[in-house]
Amino acid sequence: MGSQSRRQRTVDRKRTDQLGQSSRRIAQANEDRLRLRRQRYAEQQVERRVASSSEHVASRSQRGIRRKVMEMVDKLKSLSGESVEEMGLGETAELGELVLNWWTQ
């Protein structure tokens, strides 16, 4: 009878070990999934920041270009002594847009 209970304890211990290994594998898989999810989220955040900052830089540089174009138009006006309309170039804004479109192509 003593050997029966010893054998049963051995079987029970093996089952407990297997259950423990199984739960450890599940826990490890959950940790891996969570780590991957966090990593993907961090990568997406970086991509969003890069995209928004590059859009910001593009719009800022366009504003700078637009300002320079308007300065050039003003210089052109002052050098010629006549208005842009009198020179046959149309309105200042239209000229600025034309130059800006040409410059950014």
PDB file of C-alpha atoms in Angstrom:
ATOM      1  CA  MET A   1       0.000   0.000   0.000  1.00  0.00           C
ATOM      2  CA  GLY A   2       2.906   2.338   0.699  1.00  0.00           C
ATOM      3  CA  SER A   3       4.249   1.827  -2.802  1.00  0.00           C
ATOM      4  CA  GLN A   4       0.816   2.661  -4.228  1.00  0.00           C
ATOM      5  CA  SER A   5       0.698   6.032  -2.512  1.00  0.00           C
ATOM      6  CA  ARG A   6       4.309   6.743  -3.476  1.00  0.00           C
ATOM      7  CA  ARG A   7       3.490   5.963  -7.104  1.00  0.00           C
ATOM      8  CA  GLN A   8       0.403   8.175  -6.910  1.00  0.00           C
ATOM      9  CA  ARG A   9       2.453  11.029  -5.447  1.00  0.00           C
ATOM     10  CA  THR A  10       4.943  10.660  -8.322  1.00  0.00           C
ATOM     11  CA  VAL A  11       2.099  10.802 -10.861  1.00  0.00           C
ATOM     12  CA  ASP A  12       0.574  13.799  -9.089  1.00  0.00           C
ATOM     13  CA  ARG A  13       3.925  15.596  -9.015  1.00  0.00           C
ATOM     14  CA  LYS A  14       4.412  14.981 -12.748  1.00  0.00           C
ATOM     15  CA  ARG A  15       0.935  16.329 -13.467  1.00  0.00           C
ATOM     16  CA  THR A  16       1.611  19.398 -11.359  1.00  0.00           C
ATOM     17  CA  ASP A  17       4.917  19.938 -13.152  1.00  0.00           C
ATOM     18  CA  GLN A  18       3.192  19.631 -16.527  1.00  0.00           C
ATOM     19  CA  LEU A  19       0.486  22.073 -15.487  1.00  0.00           C
ATOM     20  CA  GLY A  20       3.135  24.460 -14.214  1.00  0.00           C
ATOM     21  CA  GLN A  21       5.083  24.223 -17.467  1.00  0.00           C
ATOM     22  CA  SER A  22       1.907  24.736 -19.453  1.00  0.00           C
ATOM     23  CA  SER A  23       0.906  27.811 -17.465  1.00  0.00           C
ATOM     24  CA  ARG A  24       4.452  29.197 -17.732  1.00  0.00           C
ATOM     25  CA  ARG A  25       4.341  28.749 -21.513  1.00  0.00           C
ATOM     26  CA  ILE A  26       0.979  30.521 -21.649  1.00  0.00           C
ATOM     27  CA  ALA A  27       2.276  33.348 -19.469  1.00  0.00           C
ATOM     28  CA  GLN A  28       5.391  33.675 -21.645  1.00  0.00           C
ATOM     29  CA  ALA A  29       3.266  33.752 -24.812  1.00  0.00           C
ATOM     30  CA  ASN A  30       1.071  36.469 -23.281  1.00  0.00           C
ATOM     31  CA  GLU A  31       4.134  38.505 -22.321  1.00  0.00           C
ATOM     32  CA  ASP A  32       5.536  38.109 -25.847  1.00  0.00           C
ATOM     33  CA  ARG A  33       2.242  39.238 -27.391  1.00  0.00           C
ATOM     34  CA  LEU A  34       2.061  42.226 -25.070  1.00  0.00           C
ATOM     35  CA  ARG A  35       5.674  43.174 -25.817  1.00  0.00           C
ATOM     36  CA  LEU A  36       5.014  42.978 -29.581  1.00  0.00           C
ATOM     37  CA  ARG A  37       1.857  45.064 -29.233  1.00  0.00           C
ATOM     38  CA  ARG A  38       3.725  47.740 -27.267  1.00  0.00           C
ATOM     39  CA  GLN A  39       6.564  47.711 -29.797  1.00  0.00           C
ATOM     40  CA  ARG A  40       4.138  48.099 -32.725  1.00  0.00           C
ATOM     41  CA  TYR A  41       2.360  50.935 -30.912  1.00  0.00           C
ATOM     42  CA  ALA A  42       5.672  52.718 -30.265  1.00  0.00           C
ATOM     43  CA  GLU A  43       6.659  52.324 -33.931  1.00  0.00           C
ATOM     44  CA  GLN A  44       3.300  53.744 -35.040  1.00  0.00           C
ATOM     45  CA  GLN A  45       3.740  56.710 -32.704  1.00  0.00           C
ATOM     46  CA  VAL A  46       7.173  57.400 -34.190  1.00  0.00           C
ATOM     47  CA  GLU A  47       5.754  57.163 -37.721  1.00  0.00           C
ATOM     48  CA  ARG A  48       2.959  59.586 -36.816  1.00  0.00           C
ATOM     49  CA  ARG A  49       5.408  62.055 -35.286  1.00  0.00           C
ATOM     50  CA  VAL A  50       7.699  61.873 -38.314  1.00  0.00           C
ATOM     51  CA  ALA A  51       4.782  62.357 -40.703  1.00  0.00           C
ATOM     52  CA  SER A  52       3.369  65.332 -38.812  1.00  0.00           C
ATOM     53  CA  SER A  53       6.770  66.978 -38.400  1.00  0.00           C
ATOM     54  CA  SER A  54       7.609  66.557 -42.096  1.00  0.00           C
ATOM     55  CA  GLU A  55       4.225  68.079 -42.997  1.00  0.00           C
ATOM     56  CA  HIS A  56       4.977  70.937 -40.612  1.00  0.00           C
ATOM     57  CA  VAL A  57       8.418  71.471 -42.139  1.00  0.00           C
ATOM     58  CA  ALA A  58       6.947  71.384 -45.651  1.00  0.00           C
ATOM     59  CA  SER A  59       4.293  73.967 -44.820  1.00  0.00           C
ATOM     60  CA  ARG A  60       6.849  76.127 -43.002  1.00  0.00           C
ATOM     61  CA  SER A  61       9.237  76.040 -45.959  1.00  0.00           C
ATOM     62  CA  GLN A  62       6.362  76.869 -48.307  1.00  0.00           C
ATOM     63  CA  ARG A  63       5.509  79.870 -46.167  1.00  0.00           C
ATOM     64  CA  GLY A  64       9.154  80.905 -46.329  1.00  0.00           C
ATOM     65  CA  ILE A  65       9.197  80.533 -50.101  1.00  0.00           C
ATOM     66  CA  ARG A  66       5.933  82.452 -50.392  1.00  0.00           C
ATOM     67  CA  ARG A  67       7.381  85.265 -48.240  1.00  0.00           C
ATOM     68  CA  LYS A  68      10.530  85.414 -50.398  1.00  0.00           C
ATOM     69  CA  VAL A  69       8.439  85.531 -53.567  1.00  0.00           C
ATOM     70  CA  MET A  70       6.413  88.423 -52.202  1.00  0.00           C
ATOM     71  CA  GLU A  71       9.650  90.209 -51.243  1.00  0.00           C
ATOM     72  CA  MET A  72      10.948  89.689 -54.788  1.00  0.00           C
ATOM     73  CA  VAL A  73       7.714  91.087 -56.196  1.00  0.00           C
ATOM     74  CA  ASP A  74       8.012  94.126 -53.906  1.00  0.00           C
ATOM     75  CA  LYS A  75      11.621  94.662 -55.028  1.00  0.00           C
ATOM     76  CA  LEU A  76      10.522  94.338 -58.630  1.00  0.00           C
ATOM     77  CA  LYS A  77       7.854  96.960 -58.025  1.00  0.00           C
ATOM     78  CA  SER A  78      10.262  99.390 -56.371  1.00  0.00           C
ATOM     79  CA  LEU A  79      12.947  98.937 -59.037  1.00  0.00           C
ATOM     80  CA  SER A  80      10.613  99.548 -61.942  1.00  0.00           C
ATOM     81  CA  GLY A  81       8.737 102.392 -60.323  1.00  0.00           C
ATOM     82  CA  GLU A  82       5.462 101.095 -61.682  1.00  0.00           C
ATOM     83  CA  SER A  83       2.977  98.670 -60.276  1.00  0.00           C
ATOM     84  CA  VAL A  84       2.921  95.022 -61.217  1.00  0.00           C
ATOM     85  CA  GLU A  85      -0.431  95.569 -62.910  1.00  0.00           C
ATOM     86  CA  GLU A  86       1.046  98.320 -65.066  1.00  0.00           C
ATOM     87  CA  MET A  87       3.856  95.991 -66.084  1.00  0.00           C
ATOM     88  CA  GLY A  88       1.211  93.599 -67.405  1.00  0.00           C
ATOM     89  CA  LEU A  89       2.003  90.834 -64.942  1.00  0.00           C
ATOM     90  CA  GLY A  90      -1.409  90.687 -63.282  1.00  0.00           C
ATOM     91  CA  GLU A  91      -2.069  90.884 -59.583  1.00  0.00           C
ATOM     92  CA  THR A  92       0.744  90.455 -57.104  1.00  0.00           C
ATOM     93  CA  ALA A  93      -0.870  87.409 -55.531  1.00  0.00           C
ATOM     94  CA  GLU A  94      -1.260  85.699 -58.900  1.00  0.00           C
ATOM     95  CA  LEU A  95       2.368  86.399 -59.730  1.00  0.00           C
ATOM     96  CA  GLY A  96       3.420  85.088 -56.355  1.00  0.00           C
ATOM     97  CA  GLU A  97       1.428  81.902 -56.879  1.00  0.00           C
ATOM     98  CA  LEU A  98       2.894  81.440 -60.366  1.00  0.00           C
ATOM     99  CA  VAL A  99       6.433  81.853 -59.088  1.00  0.00           C
ATOM    100  CA  LEU A 100       5.703  79.624 -56.097  1.00  0.00           C
ATOM    101  CA  ASN A 101       4.297  76.879 -58.335  1.00  0.00           C
ATOM    102  CA  TRP A 102       7.295  77.135 -60.643  1.00  0.00           C
ATOM    103  CA  TRP A 103       9.732  77.117 -57.695  1.00  0.00           C
ATOM    104  CA  THR A 104       8.219  74.041 -56.039  1.00  0.00           C
ATOM    105  CA  GLN A 105       8.071  71.907 -59.195  1.00  0.00           C
TER     106      GLN A 105
END
